[in-house]
Amino acid sequence: MKPQIMARPSNREKILNEGLRVIHERGFAGSSVRDIAQAASVPLGSFTNHFSSKEAFGLEVLERYFERLQAVIEQTFRNDSLSPRARIEAYFDCVVARLRDNEMRGGCMIGNFSAEMADQSDTLRLRLAKIVEDVGLEIKAVLREGVAAGELRADLDCEETGAFIYAAVQGAILIAKVLRTEAPLLNCRQQVLQSILK
C-alpha cells in the first residue's frame, strides 16, 4: 500500500492567506504585489497567474476576511443560547478581545478598507457596502428579537439603532488604533448598552 502524500497548499491559498495578513498590517495601498508574493514565498509571476489585478485580489481578500467575520457573527449575534442583549455584549467583548490580542493594531479590515479604498475603487466600495449592510442586518435582527422578548424598549427604532451601533463600533476601532488603547471601544460599549439600549 502506497503511503498517502499530503497535498501542499496551493500558491493561490498561500498568497491569499499571507496577503490578508500583510494587508491587515500595512493597508491595501501600502502593500505591493511584490510584498505579498514575498510574504507567501512565491515567485512574483505566481500572483499574476492567479489574480488578474491587485483590485481583484483585494476583493478575494475581503471575502476571506468576511468568512472570518461570519464566525464572529455565529458566536455572537446568532448565538441563540444568549439573550439578545447578551449577544450585543458578546459582540463588543469579542471585538475588544481581538484588538487587545493585537495590541490595538490592525483593527477591522472592513473599516480599514472603507477608509482607504472607498474613494479609490468603486468595485471594492460596492462590495464593502454590501458587507456593511449584511452586518447591519444581523444587528438589527438581534435588536428586533430583544424588542419582541420585552428585553429592549418597545419604541426602539431597530433599523436606525442597528446601523448606528455598527458605525459607532467601526469608528471606535479606528480611534482605538490611533490612541493604542481600548478605551474608545469600552466607552462605545458602555454608551450603547447603558444609554441607547437601556
N, CA and C atoms as an extended XYZ file, in Angstrom:
594
Properties=species:S:1:pos:R:3:atomname:S:1:resname:S:1:resid:I:1 pbc="F F F"
N         0.847       -1.194        0.000 N   MET     1
C         0.000        0.000        0.000 CA  MET     1
C         0.884        1.247        0.000 C   MET     1
N         0.593        2.135       -0.925 N   LYS     2
C         1.421        3.346       -1.040 CA  LYS     2
C         1.082        4.319        0.087 C   LYS     2
N         2.126        4.972        0.650 N   PRO     3
C         1.837        5.985        1.682 CA  PRO     3
C         1.114        7.168        1.058 C   PRO     3
N         0.187        7.719        1.825 N   GLN     4
C        -0.548        8.892        1.327 CA  GLN     4
C         0.344       10.120        1.402 C   GLN     4
N         0.278       10.907        0.365 N   ILE     5
C         1.055       12.147        0.318 CA  ILE     5
C         0.110       13.304        0.602 C   ILE     5
N         0.465       14.093        1.601 N   MET     6
C        -0.363       15.255        1.950 CA  MET     6
C        -0.224       16.311        0.851 C   MET     6
N        -1.359       16.794        0.386 N   ALA     7
C        -1.331       17.835       -0.643 CA  ALA     7
C        -0.783       19.126       -0.058 C   ALA     7
N         0.094       19.742       -0.789 N   ARG     8
C         0.624       21.034       -0.356 CA  ARG     8
C        -0.417       22.115       -0.620 C   ARG     8
N        -0.465       23.129        0.257 N   PRO     9
C        -1.391       24.225       -0.033 CA  PRO     9
C        -0.988       24.888       -1.354 C   PRO     9
N        -1.956       25.223       -2.160 N   SER    10
C        -1.657       25.828       -3.454 CA  SER    10
C        -1.058       27.214       -3.256 C   SER    10
N        -0.344       27.663       -4.274 N   ASN    11
C         0.210       29.017       -4.206 CA  ASN    11
C        -0.895       30.048       -4.047 C   ASN    11
N        -2.032       29.774       -4.669 N   ARG    12
C        -3.162       30.711       -4.573 CA  ARG    12
C        -3.597       30.886       -3.119 C   ARG    12
N        -3.703       29.768       -2.407 N   GLU    13
C        -4.105       29.830       -0.996 CA  GLU    13
C        -3.045       30.537       -0.156 C   GLU    13
N        -1.783       30.230       -0.437 N   LYS    14
C        -0.698       30.887        0.301 CA  LYS    14
C        -0.725       32.394        0.070 C   LYS    14
N        -0.948       32.792       -1.170 N   ILE    15
C        -0.995       34.218       -1.498 CA  ILE    15
C        -2.156       34.898       -0.787 C   ILE    15
N        -3.318       34.244       -0.792 N   LEU    16
C        -4.487       34.835       -0.124 CA  LEU    16
C        -4.280       34.943        1.386 C   LEU    16
N        -3.796       33.869        1.991 N   ASN    17
C        -3.623       33.878        3.446 CA  ASN    17
C        -2.554       34.864        3.893 C   ASN    17
N        -1.414       34.839        3.220 N   GLU    18
C        -0.342       35.770        3.588 CA  GLU    18
C        -0.685       37.196        3.172 C   GLU    18
N        -1.347       37.325        2.036 N   GLY    19
C        -1.766       38.649        1.576 CA  GLY    19
C        -2.726       39.299        2.543 C   GLY    19
N        -3.650       38.528        3.082 N   LEU    20
C        -4.582       39.072        4.073 CA  LEU    20
C        -3.810       39.610        5.281 C   LEU    20
N        -2.841       38.835        5.736 N   ARG    21
C        -2.042       39.263        6.892 CA  ARG    21
C        -1.265       40.538        6.590 C   ARG    21
N        -0.624       40.575        5.432 N   VAL    22
C         0.187       41.737        5.054 CA  VAL    22
C        -0.691       42.985        4.918 C   VAL    22
N        -1.824       42.837        4.240 N   ILE    23
C        -2.718       43.983        4.046 CA  ILE    23
C        -3.290       44.455        5.372 C   ILE    23
N        -3.578       43.528        6.269 N   HIS    24
C        -4.096       43.923        7.577 CA  HIS    24
C        -3.064       44.720        8.361 C   HIS    24
N        -1.799       44.376        8.166 N   GLU    25
C        -0.723       45.070        8.874 CA  GLU    25
C        -0.363       46.406        8.223 C   GLU    25
N        -0.329       46.451        6.883 N   ARG    26
C         0.218       47.619        6.178 CA  ARG    26
C        -0.817       48.438        5.417 C   ARG    26
N        -2.039       47.920        5.297 N   GLY    27
C        -3.036       48.587        4.470 CA  GLY    27
C        -2.951       48.097        3.030 C   GLY    27
N        -4.010       48.342        2.267 N   PHE    28
C        -4.055       47.856        0.887 CA  PHE    28
C        -3.067       48.611        0.007 C   PHE    28
N        -3.104       49.940        0.077 N   ALA    29
C        -2.197       50.744       -0.752 CA  ALA    29
C        -0.744       50.556       -0.330 C   ALA    29
N        -0.531       50.294        0.968 N   GLY    30
C         0.831       50.139        1.483 CA  GLY    30
C         1.422       48.766        1.257 C   GLY    30
N         0.666       47.876        0.633 N   SER    31
C         1.146       46.513        0.372 CA  SER    31
C         1.285       46.314       -1.131 C   SER    31
N         2.502       46.200       -1.606 N   SER    32
C         2.705       45.980       -3.038 CA  SER    32
C         2.500       44.507       -3.376 C   SER    32
N         2.302       44.233       -4.652 N   VAL    33
C         2.193       42.850       -5.109 CA  VAL    33
C         3.479       42.097       -4.764 C   VAL    33
N         4.604       42.772       -4.886 N   ARG    34
C         5.892       42.152       -4.536 CA  ARG    34
C         5.934       41.793       -3.048 C   ARG    34
N         5.443       42.691       -2.185 N   ASP    35
C         5.402       42.405       -0.739 CA  ASP    35
C         4.585       41.145       -0.460 C   ASP    35
N         3.443       41.055       -1.131 N   ILE    36
C         2.533       39.925       -0.912 CA  ILE    36
C         3.168       38.626       -1.395 C   ILE    36
N         3.789       38.659       -2.574 N   ALA    37
C         4.442       37.463       -3.113 CA  ALA    37
C         5.596       37.025       -2.212 C   ALA    37
N         6.383       37.989       -1.732 N   GLN    38
C         7.499       37.655       -0.844 CA  GLN    38
C         6.997       37.033        0.453 C   GLN    38
N         5.915       37.588        1.013 N   ALA    39
C         5.367       37.057        2.270 CA  ALA    39
C         4.877       35.627        2.086 C   ALA    39
N         4.342       35.331        0.892 N   ALA    40
C         3.836       33.992        0.595 CA  ALA    40
C         4.941       33.048        0.108 C   ALA    40
N         6.155       33.590       -0.062 N   SER    41
C         7.303       32.805       -0.564 CA  SER    41
C         7.008       32.165       -1.914 C   SER    41
N         6.434       32.984       -2.815 N   VAL    42
C         6.140       32.513       -4.174 CA  VAL    42
C         6.741       33.507       -5.168 C   VAL    42
N         7.014       33.062       -6.385 N   PRO    43
C         7.520       33.995       -7.400 CA  PRO    43
C         6.464       35.071       -7.700 C   PRO    43
N         6.935       36.234       -8.093 N   LEU    44
C         6.024       37.336       -8.411 CA  LEU    44
C         5.025       36.930       -9.496 C   LEU    44
N         5.489       36.143      -10.465 N   GLY    45
C         4.614       35.705      -11.544 CA  GLY    45
C         3.468       34.836      -11.061 C   GLY    45
N         3.641       34.208       -9.911 N   SER    46
C         2.580       33.362       -9.370 CA  SER    46
C         1.359       34.204       -8.997 C   SER    46
N         1.614       35.423       -8.527 N   PHE    47
C         0.492       36.315       -8.191 CA  PHE    47
C        -0.329       36.611       -9.441 C   PHE    47
N         0.350       37.005      -10.507 N   THR    48
C        -0.372       37.373      -11.731 CA  THR    48
C        -1.004       36.158      -12.415 C   THR    48
N        -0.502       34.965      -12.131 N   ASN    49
C        -1.139       33.758      -12.659 CA  ASN    49
C        -2.497       33.512      -12.020 C   ASN    49
N        -2.633       33.895      -10.765 N   HIS    50
C        -3.850       33.594      -10.010 CA  HIS    50
C        -4.821       34.771       -9.908 C   HIS    50
N        -4.324       36.001      -10.062 N   PHE    51
C        -5.179       37.179       -9.878 CA  PHE    51
C        -4.962       38.147      -11.033 C   PHE    51
N        -6.055       38.587      -11.635 N   SER    52
C        -5.957       39.441      -12.818 CA  SER    52
C        -5.460       40.838      -12.487 C   SER    52
N        -5.634       41.271      -11.239 N   SER    53
C        -5.188       42.606      -10.828 CA  SER    53
C        -5.115       42.647       -9.308 C   SER    53
N        -4.511       43.689       -8.795 N   LYS    54
C        -4.472       43.856       -7.341 CA  LYS    54
C        -5.871       44.100       -6.803 C   LYS    54
N        -6.696       44.799       -7.569 N   GLU    55
C        -8.080       45.045       -7.151 CA  GLU    55
C        -8.850       43.725       -7.031 C   GLU    55
N        -8.669       42.839       -8.014 N   ALA    56
C        -9.318       41.527       -7.966 CA  ALA    56
C        -8.845       40.737       -6.747 C   ALA    56
N        -7.554       40.841       -6.458 N   PHE    57
C        -7.010       40.204       -5.264 CA  PHE    57
C        -7.638       40.801       -4.013 C   PHE    57
N        -7.779       42.129       -3.990 N   GLY    58
C        -8.400       42.804       -2.851 CA  GLY    58
C        -9.806       42.304       -2.581 C   GLY    58
N       -10.566       42.072       -3.641 N   LEU    59
C       -11.919       41.530       -3.481 CA  LEU    59
C       -11.887       40.156       -2.820 C   LEU    59
N       -10.943       39.327       -3.247 N   GLU    60
C       -10.870       37.977       -2.679 CA  GLU    60
C       -10.388       38.007       -1.224 C   GLU    60
N        -9.501       38.927       -0.915 N   VAL    61
C        -9.052       39.079        0.470 CA  VAL    61
C       -10.226       39.515        1.345 C   VAL    61
N       -11.042       40.433        0.820 N   LEU    62
C       -12.231       40.858        1.561 CA  LEU    62
C       -13.156       39.678        1.830 C   LEU    62
N       -13.328       38.822        0.832 N   GLU    63
C       -14.184       37.648        1.015 CA  GLU    63
C       -13.610       36.729        2.085 C   GLU    63
N       -12.302       36.548        2.065 N   ARG    64
C       -11.646       35.685        3.063 CA  ARG    64
C       -11.838       36.281        4.462 C   ARG    64
N       -11.682       37.587        4.569 N   TYR    65
C       -11.866       38.244        5.873 CA  TYR    65
C       -13.321       38.149        6.318 C   TYR    65
N       -14.252       38.318        5.359 N   PHE    66
C       -15.668       38.260        5.690 CA  PHE    66
C       -16.054       36.857        6.177 C   PHE    66
N       -15.402       35.826        5.662 N   GLU    67
C       -15.638       34.473        6.162 CA  GLU    67
C       -15.269       34.386        7.644 C   GLU    67
N       -14.181       35.014        8.017 N   ARG    68
C       -13.769       35.018        9.428 CA  ARG    68
C       -14.757       35.831       10.269 C   ARG    68
N       -15.229       36.925        9.694 N   LEU    69
C       -16.207       37.749       10.396 CA  LEU    69
C       -17.507       36.986       10.613 C   LEU    69
N       -17.854       36.121        9.661 N   GLN    70
C       -19.058       35.304        9.805 CA  GLN    70
C       -18.962       34.402       11.031 C   GLN    70
N       -17.761       33.931       11.330 N   ALA    71
C       -17.570       33.093       12.515 CA  ALA    71
C       -17.871       33.882       13.786 C   ALA    71
N       -17.465       35.160       13.813 N   VAL    72
C       -17.762       36.027       14.957 CA  VAL    72
C       -19.270       36.243       15.060 C   VAL    72
N       -19.925       36.447       13.930 N   ILE    73
C       -21.374       36.646       13.905 CA  ILE    73
C       -22.094       35.418       14.454 C   ILE    73
N       -21.623       34.224       14.086 N   GLU    74
C       -22.230       32.986       14.588 CA  GLU    74
C       -22.093       32.882       16.110 C   GLU    74
N       -20.932       33.278       16.631 N   GLN    75
C       -20.674       33.182       18.076 CA  GLN    75
C       -21.442       34.224       18.878 C   GLN    75
N       -21.818       35.310       18.226 N   THR    76
C       -22.417       36.425       18.965 CA  THR    76
C       -23.869       36.668       18.531 C   THR    76
N       -24.076       37.342       17.427 N   PHE    77
C       -25.423       37.745       17.026 CA  PHE    77
C       -26.366       36.561       16.787 C   PHE    77
N       -25.842       35.424       16.340 N   ARG    78
C       -26.696       34.268       16.043 CA  ARG    78
C       -26.679       33.215       17.146 C   ARG    78
N       -26.090       33.555       18.270 N   ASN    79
C       -25.968       32.603       19.374 CA  ASN    79
C       -27.274       32.564       20.173 C   ASN    79
N       -28.138       31.614       19.839 N   ASP    80
C       -29.457       31.529       20.466 CA  ASP    80
C       -29.405       31.139       21.933 C   ASP    80
N       -28.257       30.701       22.416 N   SER    81
C       -28.156       30.365       23.841 CA  SER    81
C       -28.045       31.625       24.703 C   SER    81
N       -27.829       32.773       24.051 N   LEU    82
C       -27.741       34.052       24.767 CA  LEU    82
C       -28.980       34.890       24.504 C   LEU    82
N       -29.323       35.730       25.460 N   SER    83
C       -30.416       36.675       25.243 CA  SER    83
C       -29.958       37.702       24.206 C   SER    83
N       -30.888       38.404       23.554 N   PRO    84
C       -30.477       39.413       22.557 CA  PRO    84
C       -29.485       40.432       23.111 C   PRO    84
N       -29.750       40.943       24.297 N   ARG    85
C       -28.834       41.932       24.877 CA  ARG    85
C       -27.456       41.314       25.132 C   ARG    85
N       -27.451       40.080       25.609 N   ALA    86
C       -26.172       39.403       25.878 CA  ALA    86
C       -25.399       39.157       24.585 C   ALA    86
N       -26.106       38.987       23.469 N   ARG    87
C       -25.429       38.806       22.179 CA  ARG    87
C       -24.690       40.086       21.771 C   ARG    87
N       -25.340       41.227       21.994 N   ILE    88
C       -24.683       42.511       21.703 CA  ILE    88
C       -23.444       42.659       22.586 C   ILE    88
N       -23.585       42.337       23.868 N   GLU    89
C       -22.445       42.399       24.792 CA  GLU    89
C       -21.325       41.480       24.321 C   GLU    89
N       -21.695       40.271       23.900 N   ALA    90
C       -20.691       39.302       23.445 CA  ALA    90
C       -19.946       39.808       22.215 C   ALA    90
N       -20.648       40.492       21.327 N   TYR    91
C       -20.002       41.060       20.136 CA  TYR    91
C       -18.960       42.099       20.547 C   TYR    91
N       -19.347       43.006       21.445 N   PHE    92
C       -18.385       44.009       21.916 CA  PHE    92
C       -17.189       43.324       22.576 C   PHE    92
N       -17.459       42.335       23.418 N   ASP    93
C       -16.371       41.640       24.111 CA  ASP    93
C       -15.412       40.990       23.120 C   ASP    93
N       -15.975       40.417       22.048 N   CYS    94
C       -15.147       39.762       21.032 CA  CYS    94
C       -14.278       40.784       20.298 C   CYS    94
N       -14.850       41.919       19.936 N   VAL    95
C       -14.102       42.968       19.232 CA  VAL    95
C       -12.972       43.485       20.119 C   VAL    95
N       -13.284       43.764       21.385 N   VAL    96
C       -12.272       44.271       22.316 CA  VAL    96
C       -11.155       43.238       22.498 C   VAL    96
N       -11.524       41.969       22.667 N   ALA    97
C       -10.519       40.917       22.889 CA  ALA    97
C        -9.588       40.783       21.688 C   ALA    97
N       -10.145       40.835       20.480 N   ARG    98
C        -9.305       40.693       19.282 CA  ARG    98
C        -8.340       41.872       19.143 C   ARG    98
N        -8.807       43.072       19.416 N   LEU    99
C        -7.916       44.229       19.352 CA  LEU    99
C        -6.852       44.160       20.436 C   LEU    99
N        -7.270       43.746       21.619 N   ARG   100
C        -6.319       43.621       22.733 CA  ARG   100
C        -5.228       42.606       22.391 C   ARG   100
N        -5.631       41.479       21.789 N   ASP   101
C        -4.664       40.448       21.405 CA  ASP   101
C        -3.642       40.975       20.397 C   ASP   101
N        -4.058       41.940       19.572 N   ASN   102
C        -3.168       42.521       18.556 CA  ASN   102
C        -2.558       43.841       18.996 C   ASN   102
N        -2.634       44.121       20.299 N   GLU   103
C        -2.063       45.345       20.875 CA  GLU   103
C        -2.604       46.594       20.179 C   GLU   103
N        -3.909       46.575       19.904 N   MET   104
C        -4.623       47.704       19.296 CA  MET   104
C        -4.137       48.019       17.884 C   MET   104
N        -3.572       47.039       17.219 N   ARG   105
C        -3.123       47.213       15.839 CA  ARG   105
C        -4.019       46.422       14.900 C   ARG   105
N        -4.009       46.784       13.641 N   GLY   106
C        -4.773       46.053       12.634 CA  GLY   106
C        -6.211       46.490       12.537 C   GLY   106
N        -6.938       46.354       13.645 N   GLY   107
C        -8.337       46.757       13.651 CA  GLY   107
C        -9.200       45.840       12.807 C   GLY   107
N       -10.255       46.407       12.243 N   CYS   108
C       -11.182       45.656       11.392 CA  CYS   108
C       -10.871       45.959        9.931 C   CYS   108
N       -10.651       44.924        9.148 N   MET   109
C       -10.295       45.133        7.746 CA  MET   109
C       -11.424       45.802        6.961 C   MET   109
N       -12.674       45.605        7.385 N   ILE   110
C       -13.789       46.262        6.708 CA  ILE   110
C       -13.665       47.771        6.885 C   ILE   110
N       -13.414       48.199        8.108 N   GLY   111
C       -13.225       49.629        8.368 CA  GLY   111
C       -11.982       50.173        7.697 C   GLY   111
N       -10.896       49.388        7.729 N   ASN   112
C        -9.648       49.830        7.106 CA  ASN   112
C        -9.824       50.036        5.597 C   ASN   112
N       -10.403       49.032        4.941 N   PHE   113
C       -10.648       49.131        3.502 CA  PHE   113
C       -11.575       50.295        3.189 C   PHE   113
N       -12.601       50.472        4.015 N   SER   114
C       -13.564       51.551        3.783 CA  SER   114
C       -12.886       52.917        3.829 C   SER   114
N       -12.044       53.108        4.839 N   ALA   115
C       -11.351       54.389        4.977 CA  ALA   115
C       -10.346       54.620        3.860 C   ALA   115
N        -9.729       53.539        3.424 N   GLU   116
C        -8.631       53.650        2.466 CA  GLU   116
C        -9.078       53.611        1.007 C   GLU   116
N       -10.070       52.784        0.688 N   MET   117
C       -10.345       52.472       -0.717 CA  MET   117
C       -11.692       52.944       -1.263 C   MET   117
N       -12.584       53.440       -0.407 N   ALA   118
C       -13.927       53.811       -0.879 CA  ALA   118
C       -13.887       54.857       -1.989 C   ALA   118
N       -12.910       55.742       -1.935 N   ASP   119
C       -12.783       56.775       -2.978 CA  ASP   119
C       -11.860       56.345       -4.118 C   ASP   119
N       -11.225       55.191       -3.978 N   GLN   120
C       -10.239       54.770       -4.974 CA  GLN   120
C       -10.755       53.691       -5.919 C   GLN   120
N       -11.670       52.868       -5.438 N   SER   121
C       -12.150       51.739       -6.242 CA  SER   121
C       -13.639       51.537       -6.014 C   SER   121
N       -14.422       51.777       -7.048 N   ASP   122
C       -15.857       51.570       -6.917 CA  ASP   122
C       -16.186       50.092       -6.750 C   ASP   122
N       -15.384       49.232       -7.332 N   THR   123
C       -15.595       47.786       -7.191 CA  THR   123
C       -15.474       47.368       -5.730 C   THR   123
N       -14.411       47.821       -5.078 N   LEU   124
C       -14.220       47.496       -3.664 CA  LEU   124
C       -15.269       48.201       -2.804 C   LEU   124
N       -15.595       49.438       -3.154 N   ARG   125
C       -16.596       50.188       -2.379 CA  ARG   125
C       -17.938       49.468       -2.369 C   ARG   125
N       -18.357       48.976       -3.522 N   LEU   126
C       -19.656       48.310       -3.613 CA  LEU   126
C       -19.674       47.013       -2.798 C   LEU   126
N       -18.556       46.279       -2.813 N   ARG   127
C       -18.506       45.054       -2.000 CA  ARG   127
C       -18.510       45.390       -0.517 C   ARG   127
N       -17.787       46.437       -0.145 N   LEU   128
C       -17.777       46.876        1.248 CA  LEU   128
C       -19.171       47.312        1.687 C   LEU   128
N       -19.880       48.020        0.809 N   ALA   129
C       -21.229       48.474        1.141 CA  ALA   129
C       -22.144       47.295        1.440 C   ALA   129
N       -21.995       46.216        0.665 N   LYS   130
C       -22.826       45.028        0.888 CA  LYS   130
C       -22.457       44.343        2.204 C   LYS   130
N       -21.180       44.296        2.525 N   ILE   131
C       -20.751       43.698        3.790 CA  ILE   131
C       -21.291       44.510        4.959 C   ILE   131
N       -21.173       45.841        4.873 N   VAL   132
C       -21.693       46.713        5.930 CA  VAL   132
C       -23.198       46.499        6.091 C   VAL   132
N       -23.888       46.386        4.974 N   GLU   133
C       -25.333       46.143        5.020 CA  GLU   133
C       -25.633       44.799        5.695 C   GLU   133
N       -24.881       43.765        5.326 N   ASP   134
C       -25.122       42.428        5.877 CA  ASP   134
C       -24.889       42.385        7.383 C   ASP   134
N       -23.801       43.012        7.845 N   VAL   135
C       -23.534       43.032        9.289 CA  VAL   135
C       -24.609       43.846        9.998 C   VAL   135
N       -25.001       44.957        9.398 N   GLY   136
C       -26.067       45.775        9.969 CA  GLY   136
C       -27.361       44.991       10.123 C   GLY   136
N       -27.679       44.160        9.138 N   LEU   137
C       -28.892       43.333        9.207 CA  LEU   137
C       -28.842       42.370       10.393 C   LEU   137
N       -27.653       41.841       10.682 N   GLU   138
C       -27.510       40.934       11.827 CA  GLU   138
C       -27.808       41.664       13.138 C   GLU   138
N       -27.276       42.880       13.272 N   ILE   139
C       -27.510       43.655       14.499 CA  ILE   139
C       -28.983       44.013       14.613 C   ILE   139
N       -29.582       44.452       13.518 N   LYS   140
C       -30.997       44.832       13.537 CA  LYS   140
C       -31.887       43.655       13.913 C   LYS   140
N       -31.531       42.456       13.429 N   ALA   141
C       -32.319       41.258       13.756 CA  ALA   141
C       -32.268       40.966       15.250 C   ALA   141
N       -31.089       41.127       15.852 N   VAL   142
C       -30.948       40.904       17.294 CA  VAL   142
C       -31.779       41.934       18.061 C   VAL   142
N       -31.732       43.184       17.626 N   LEU   143
C       -32.499       44.224       18.311 CA  LEU   143
C       -34.002       43.936       18.224 C   LEU   143
N       -34.470       43.493       17.050 N   ARG   144
C       -35.897       43.168       16.911 CA  ARG   144
C       -36.291       42.025       17.842 C   ARG   144
N       -35.392       41.039       17.989 N   GLU   145
C       -35.668       39.945       18.920 CA  GLU   145
C       -35.754       40.462       20.353 C   GLU   145
N       -34.859       41.397       20.676 N   GLY   146
C       -34.865       41.980       22.019 CA  GLY   146
C       -36.145       42.733       22.313 C   GLY   146
N       -36.648       43.460       21.326 N   VAL   147
C       -37.915       44.192       21.490 CA  VAL   147
C       -39.062       43.192       21.643 C   VAL   147
N       -39.084       42.167       20.785 N   ALA   148
C       -40.167       41.170       20.834 CA  ALA   148
C       -40.187       40.426       22.166 C   ALA   148
N       -38.993       40.217       22.742 N   ALA   149
C       -38.901       39.491       24.013 CA  ALA   149
C       -39.141       40.392       25.216 C   ALA   149
N       -39.308       41.686       24.980 N   GLY   150
C       -39.504       42.620       26.078 CA  GLY   150
C       -38.222       42.987       26.797 C   GLY   150
N       -37.081       42.583       26.231 N   GLU   151
C       -35.787       42.888       26.852 CA  GLU   151
C       -35.331       44.306       26.516 C   GLU   151
N       -35.738       44.798       25.356 N   LEU   152
C       -35.430       46.168       24.940 CA  LEU   152
C       -36.743       46.933       24.820 C   LEU   152
N       -36.661       48.234       24.956 N   ARG   153
C       -37.888       49.041       24.991 CA  ARG   153
C       -38.674       48.918       23.680 C   ARG   153
N       -39.957       48.982       23.792 N   ALA   154
C       -40.849       48.716       22.667 CA  ALA   154
C       -40.727       49.740       21.553 C   ALA   154
N       -40.342       50.977       21.893 N   ASP   155
C       -40.282       52.032       20.875 CA  ASP   155
C       -38.895       52.161       20.230 C   ASP   155
N       -38.012       51.187       20.474 N   LEU   156
C       -36.666       51.253       19.892 CA  LEU   156
C       -36.749       51.154       18.372 C   LEU   156
N       -36.113       52.085       17.669 N   ASP   157
C       -36.039       52.024       16.207 CA  ASP   157
C       -34.881       51.092       15.852 C   ASP   157
N       -35.215       49.843       15.580 N   CYS   158
C       -34.174       48.828       15.366 CA  CYS   158
C       -33.354       49.094       14.114 C   CYS   158
N       -33.966       49.664       13.074 N   GLU   159
C       -33.246       49.944       11.830 CA  GLU   159
C       -32.157       50.988       12.059 C   GLU   159
N       -32.552       52.127       12.591 N   GLU   160
C       -31.590       53.215       12.796 CA  GLU   160
C       -30.577       52.861       13.880 C   GLU   160
N       -31.037       52.225       14.937 N   THR   161
C       -30.136       51.883       16.038 CA  THR   161
C       -29.109       50.845       15.610 C   THR   161
N       -29.540       49.849       14.833 N   GLY   162
C       -28.604       48.834       14.355 CA  GLY   162
C       -27.524       49.433       13.477 C   GLY   162
N       -27.932       50.329       12.571 N   ALA   163
C       -26.958       50.987       11.694 CA  ALA   163
C       -25.998       51.848       12.513 C   ALA   163
N       -26.554       52.541       13.520 N   PHE   164
C       -25.715       53.398       14.356 CA  PHE   164
C       -24.692       52.583       15.143 C   PHE   164
N       -25.122       51.458       15.712 N   ILE   165
C       -24.215       50.646       16.524 CA  ILE   165
C       -23.017       50.191       15.692 C   ILE   165
N       -23.273       49.716       14.477 N   TYR   166
C       -22.149       49.236       13.658 CA  TYR   166
C       -21.219       50.387       13.275 C   TYR   166
N       -21.802       51.535       12.934 N   ALA   167
C       -20.976       52.701       12.599 CA  ALA   167
C       -20.151       53.143       13.810 C   ALA   167
N       -20.767       53.121       14.986 N   ALA   168
C       -20.066       53.535       16.208 CA  ALA   168
C       -18.915       52.579       16.524 C   ALA   168
N       -19.151       51.293       16.351 N   VAL   169
C       -18.091       50.305       16.603 CA  VAL   169
C       -16.924       50.530       15.651 C   VAL   169
N       -17.212       50.728       14.364 N   GLN   170
C       -16.136       50.949       13.391 CA  GLN   170
C       -15.328       52.205       13.735 C   GLN   170
N       -16.018       53.267       14.108 N   GLY   171
C       -15.319       54.497       14.497 CA  GLY   171
C       -14.473       54.297       15.737 C   GLY   171
N       -15.017       53.573       16.718 N   ALA   172
C       -14.280       53.328       17.960 CA  ALA   172
C       -13.033       52.483       17.706 C   ALA   172
N       -13.145       51.526       16.787 N   ILE   173
C       -11.975       50.688       16.449 CA  ILE   173
C       -10.870       51.553       15.844 C   ILE   173
N       -11.233       52.435       14.926 N   LEU   174
C       -10.229       53.303       14.292 CA  LEU   174
C        -9.538       54.197       15.323 C   LEU   174
N       -10.320       54.764       16.237 N   ILE   175
C        -9.730       55.645       17.249 CA  ILE   175
C        -8.882       54.840       18.230 C   ILE   175
N        -9.326       53.634       18.561 N   ALA   176
C        -8.532       52.773       19.445 CA  ALA   176
C        -7.167       52.475       18.831 C   ALA   176
N        -7.138       52.270       17.498 N   LYS   177
C        -5.862       52.038       16.811 CA  LYS   177
C        -4.961       53.262       16.901 C   LYS   177
N        -5.549       54.438       16.711 N   VAL   178
C        -4.767       55.679       16.746 CA  VAL   178
C        -4.190       55.932       18.136 C   VAL   178
N        -5.030       55.735       19.168 N   LEU   179
C        -4.614       56.032       20.537 CA  LEU   179
C        -3.910       54.855       21.208 C   LEU   179
N        -3.935       53.667       20.546 N   ARG   180
C        -3.351       52.448       21.107 CA  ARG   180
C        -3.917       52.142       22.501 C   ARG   180
N        -5.233       52.284       22.619 N   THR   181
C        -5.918       51.956       23.865 CA  THR   181
C        -7.312       51.455       23.540 C   THR   181
N        -7.815       50.545       24.366 N   GLU   182
C        -9.160       50.016       24.153 CA  GLU   182
C       -10.247       50.937       24.696 C   GLU   182
N        -9.846       52.054       25.324 N   ALA   183
C       -10.810       52.947       25.969 CA  ALA   183
C       -11.944       53.402       25.036 C   ALA   183
N       -11.668       53.785       23.768 N   PRO   184
C       -12.782       54.195       22.902 CA  PRO   184
C       -13.819       53.091       22.691 C   PRO   184
N       -13.363       51.857       22.583 N   LEU   185
C       -14.289       50.737       22.413 CA  LEU   185
C       -15.075       50.463       23.683 C   LEU   185
N       -14.420       50.544       24.822 N   LEU   186
C       -15.119       50.319       26.091 CA  LEU   186
C       -16.149       51.417       26.322 C   LEU   186
N       -15.813       52.644       25.943 N   ASN   187
C       -16.759       53.747       26.065 CA  ASN   187
C       -17.949       53.541       25.129 C   ASN   187
N       -17.664       53.104       23.897 N   CYS   188
C       -18.721       52.818       22.930 CA  CYS   188
C       -19.647       51.733       23.472 C   CYS   188
N       -19.049       50.668       24.017 N   ARG   189
C       -19.828       49.566       24.596 CA  ARG   189
C       -20.755       50.076       25.696 C   ARG   189
N       -20.187       50.887       26.598 N   GLN   190
C       -20.967       51.408       27.726 CA  GLN   190
C       -22.120       52.284       27.242 C   GLN   190
N       -21.842       53.163       26.281 N   GLN   191
C       -22.895       54.072       25.791 CA  GLN   191
C       -24.014       53.290       25.092 C   GLN   191
N       -23.635       52.300       24.310 N   VAL   192
C       -24.651       51.505       23.598 CA  VAL   192
C       -25.499       50.724       24.587 C   VAL   192
N       -24.851       50.032       25.533 N   LEU   193
C       -25.586       49.135       26.431 CA  LEU   193
C       -26.323       49.877       27.537 C   LEU   193
N       -25.764       50.983       28.007 N   GLN   194
C       -26.376       51.649       29.152 CA  GLN   194
C       -27.237       52.856       28.777 C   GLN   194
N       -26.980       53.438       27.622 N   SER   195
C       -27.773       54.617       27.238 CA  SER   195
C       -28.724       54.306       26.082 C   SER   195
N       -28.202       53.749       25.009 N   ILE   196
C       -29.035       53.519       23.827 CA  ILE   196
C       -29.971       52.329       24.007 C   ILE   196
N       -29.464       51.266       24.637 N   LEU   197
C       -30.283       50.060       24.822 CA  LEU   197
C       -30.756       49.915       26.256 C   LEU   197
N       -30.896       50.997       26.958 N   LYS   198
C       -31.299       50.911       28.373 CA  LYS   198
C       -32.726       50.405       28.509 C   LYS   198
